[in-house]
Amino acid sequence: MKKLLIIFSIILLSSCGGYKPIFKSKETNFYISKINNLSQDKISNQIKMSLNPYSKDNGKMSIIIELDSKKNEKVLSKDSKGNPVVYEIEIITKAKIIFEDSSEKEFRFEKKFNFNNQSNKFEFQQYKNNIEKNLANEIFESLILKLRSI
């Protein structure tokens, strides 16, 4: 019985050899010939910089991407004195994909994050900047997944 379990485990584990992380592999069926940043904000710029490795001409389908991002920050709750306690950052990015044959697809990505206020304003601003970078990275990953499924 023990030998059967060992043999079954070896067969099961040996079949996992084809695993490849999605974001490590740069092999795609497309390349980005141009990235237009319509909003010219730091979120769209960060997404554009993340997309740069996909701009290398691989001889496959050429696409043009137009990015338009918007950041909304609002106070969700206040204390008894009226000071903000909980904030929400929402980033909305619209990506228009233009293919070689002039057909288009549009995607909308929306990411939100709630966080508490801090007494140290410098650390609070650094924390907000990190949140924005993380949300922009999540949007980039979602966009790449959509592009790979086309």
Short mmCIF file of C-alpha atoms in Angstrom, two decimals:
data_model
loop_
_atom_site.label_atom_id
_atom_site.label_comp_id
_atom_site.label_asym_id
_atom_site.label_seq_id
_atom_site.Cartn_x
_atom_site.Cartn_y
_atom_site.Cartn_z
CA MET A 1 0.00 0.00 0.00
CA LYS A 2 2.86 2.34 0.86
CA LYS A 3 4.59 1.63 -2.48
CA LEU A 4 1.38 2.39 -4.35
CA LEU A 5 1.08 5.74 -2.57
CA ILE A 6 4.71 6.62 -3.39
CA ILE A 7 4.30 5.68 -7.07
CA PHE A 8 1.06 7.67 -7.30
CA SER A 9 2.77 10.70 -5.70
CA ILE A 10 5.70 10.54 -8.13
CA ILE A 11 3.37 10.36 -11.14
CA LEU A 12 1.29 13.24 -9.82
CA LEU A 13 4.29 15.47 -9.10
CA SER A 14 6.05 14.73 -12.39
CA SER A 15 3.04 15.98 -14.36
CA CYS A 16 3.53 19.51 -12.95
CA GLY A 17 6.58 20.21 -15.14
CA GLY A 18 4.80 22.55 -17.56
CA TYR A 19 4.08 25.31 -15.06
CA LYS A 20 5.26 28.77 -16.09
CA PRO A 21 4.47 32.00 -14.25
CA ILE A 22 2.32 34.27 -16.42
CA PHE A 23 4.10 37.56 -15.74
CA LYS A 24 7.65 36.17 -16.01
CA SER A 25 7.16 34.91 -19.55
CA LYS A 26 7.46 37.65 -22.17
CA GLU A 27 6.34 35.33 -24.98
CA THR A 28 3.08 36.72 -26.34
CA ASN A 29 1.04 36.61 -29.51
CA PHE A 30 1.21 40.42 -29.78
CA TYR A 31 3.52 43.35 -29.37
CA ILE A 32 2.67 46.94 -28.49
CA SER A 33 3.73 49.27 -31.29
CA LYS A 34 2.54 52.44 -29.54
CA ILE A 35 1.20 53.46 -26.14
CA ASN A 36 -0.80 56.69 -25.97
CA ASN A 37 -1.20 58.18 -22.52
CA LEU A 38 -4.31 60.35 -22.78
CA SER A 39 -4.47 61.54 -19.17
CA GLN A 40 -0.71 62.14 -18.63
CA ASP A 41 -0.95 61.31 -14.91
CA LYS A 42 1.49 59.29 -12.84
CA ILE A 43 -0.80 56.22 -12.72
CA SER A 44 -1.02 55.98 -16.52
CA ASN A 45 2.72 56.68 -16.72
CA GLN A 46 3.43 53.80 -14.34
CA ILE A 47 1.23 51.42 -16.36
CA LYS A 48 2.93 52.63 -19.56
CA MET A 49 6.37 51.95 -18.07
CA SER A 50 5.25 48.46 -17.04
CA LEU A 51 4.04 47.78 -20.59
CA ASN A 52 7.37 48.78 -22.19
CA PRO A 53 8.83 45.22 -22.16
CA TYR A 54 5.93 44.18 -24.40
CA SER A 55 6.92 46.78 -27.02
CA LYS A 56 9.65 44.66 -28.57
CA ASP A 57 8.68 43.66 -32.12
CA ASN A 58 8.29 39.87 -32.06
CA GLY A 59 6.85 39.59 -35.59
CA LYS A 60 3.38 38.85 -34.28
CA MET A 61 0.22 40.98 -34.10
CA SER A 62 0.86 44.71 -33.60
CA ILE A 63 -1.45 46.66 -31.28
CA ILE A 64 -1.78 50.26 -30.13
CA ILE A 65 -2.92 50.98 -26.59
CA GLU A 66 -4.58 54.17 -25.41
CA LEU A 67 -4.60 54.63 -21.62
CA ASP A 68 -6.82 57.01 -19.70
CA SER A 69 -6.68 56.89 -15.89
CA LYS A 70 -8.54 58.75 -13.20
CA LYS A 71 -7.91 58.76 -9.45
CA ASN A 72 -10.67 59.51 -6.95
CA GLU A 73 -9.92 59.97 -3.28
CA LYS A 74 -12.70 60.41 -0.76
CA VAL A 75 -13.26 60.41 2.98
CA LEU A 76 -15.42 57.50 4.12
CA SER A 77 -15.72 58.41 7.79
CA LYS A 78 -14.84 61.19 10.21
CA ASP A 79 -14.37 61.33 13.97
CA SER A 80 -16.51 63.41 16.35
CA LYS A 81 -14.36 66.51 15.66
CA GLY A 82 -14.85 66.21 11.91
CA ASN A 83 -11.33 64.96 11.15
CA PRO A 84 -11.03 62.27 8.46
CA VAL A 85 -10.48 58.75 9.83
CA VAL A 86 -10.97 56.41 6.86
CA TYR A 87 -10.14 57.21 3.22
CA GLU A 88 -10.80 55.42 -0.03
CA ILE A 89 -8.67 55.62 -3.17
CA GLU A 90 -10.29 54.49 -6.39
CA ILE A 91 -8.40 54.23 -9.67
CA ILE A 92 -10.31 53.82 -12.91
CA THR A 93 -8.35 53.06 -16.07
CA LYS A 94 -9.80 52.77 -19.53
CA ALA A 95 -7.65 50.96 -22.07
CA LYS A 96 -8.51 51.02 -25.75
CA ILE A 97 -6.77 48.37 -27.83
CA ILE A 98 -6.46 49.15 -31.54
CA PHE A 99 -5.53 46.17 -33.71
CA GLU A 100 -3.72 46.06 -37.06
CA ASP A 101 -7.02 45.73 -38.93
CA SER A 102 -8.32 48.93 -37.20
CA SER A 103 -10.75 47.00 -35.01
CA GLU A 104 -10.92 48.12 -31.39
CA LYS A 105 -11.63 46.70 -27.96
CA GLU A 106 -12.11 48.70 -24.81
CA PHE A 107 -11.48 47.54 -21.27
CA ARG A 108 -12.28 49.30 -18.01
CA PHE A 109 -10.38 48.47 -14.84
CA GLU A 110 -11.50 49.72 -11.46
CA LYS A 111 -9.52 49.16 -8.25
CA LYS A 112 -10.33 50.48 -4.77
CA PHE A 113 -8.54 50.50 -1.45
CA ASN A 114 -9.66 51.75 1.98
CA PHE A 115 -7.15 52.90 4.60
CA ASN A 116 -6.95 54.76 7.90
CA ASN A 117 -5.59 58.24 8.49
CA GLN A 118 -2.20 58.61 10.17
CA SER A 119 -0.89 61.33 12.47
CA ASN A 120 2.47 61.66 10.66
CA LYS A 121 1.59 63.45 7.42
CA PHE A 122 4.85 62.54 5.64
CA GLU A 123 4.38 58.81 6.34
CA PHE A 124 0.73 59.15 5.38
CA GLN A 125 1.66 60.63 1.99
CA GLN A 126 4.25 57.89 1.42
CA TYR A 127 1.62 55.29 2.31
CA LYS A 128 -0.85 56.81 -0.19
CA ASN A 129 1.83 56.80 -2.90
CA ASN A 130 2.52 53.10 -2.23
CA ILE A 131 -1.19 52.32 -2.42
CA GLU A 132 -1.43 54.11 -5.78
CA LYS A 133 1.59 52.19 -7.12
CA ASN A 134 0.12 48.88 -5.96
CA LEU A 135 -3.28 49.62 -7.51
CA ALA A 136 -1.63 50.67 -10.79
CA ASN A 137 0.34 47.42 -10.76
CA GLU A 138 -2.87 45.43 -10.23
CA ILE A 139 -4.41 47.23 -13.22
CA PHE A 140 -1.32 46.45 -15.31
CA GLU A 141 -1.58 42.76 -14.40
CA SER A 142 -5.29 42.70 -15.27
CA LEU A 143 -4.57 44.40 -18.60
CA ILE A 144 -1.84 41.89 -19.48
CA LEU A 145 -4.19 39.00 -18.66
CA LYS A 146 -6.84 40.49 -20.97
CA LEU A 147 -4.28 41.02 -23.75
CA ARG A 148 -2.99 37.46 -23.47
CA SER A 149 -6.54 36.12 -23.81
CA ILE A 150 -7.19 37.99 -27.08
#
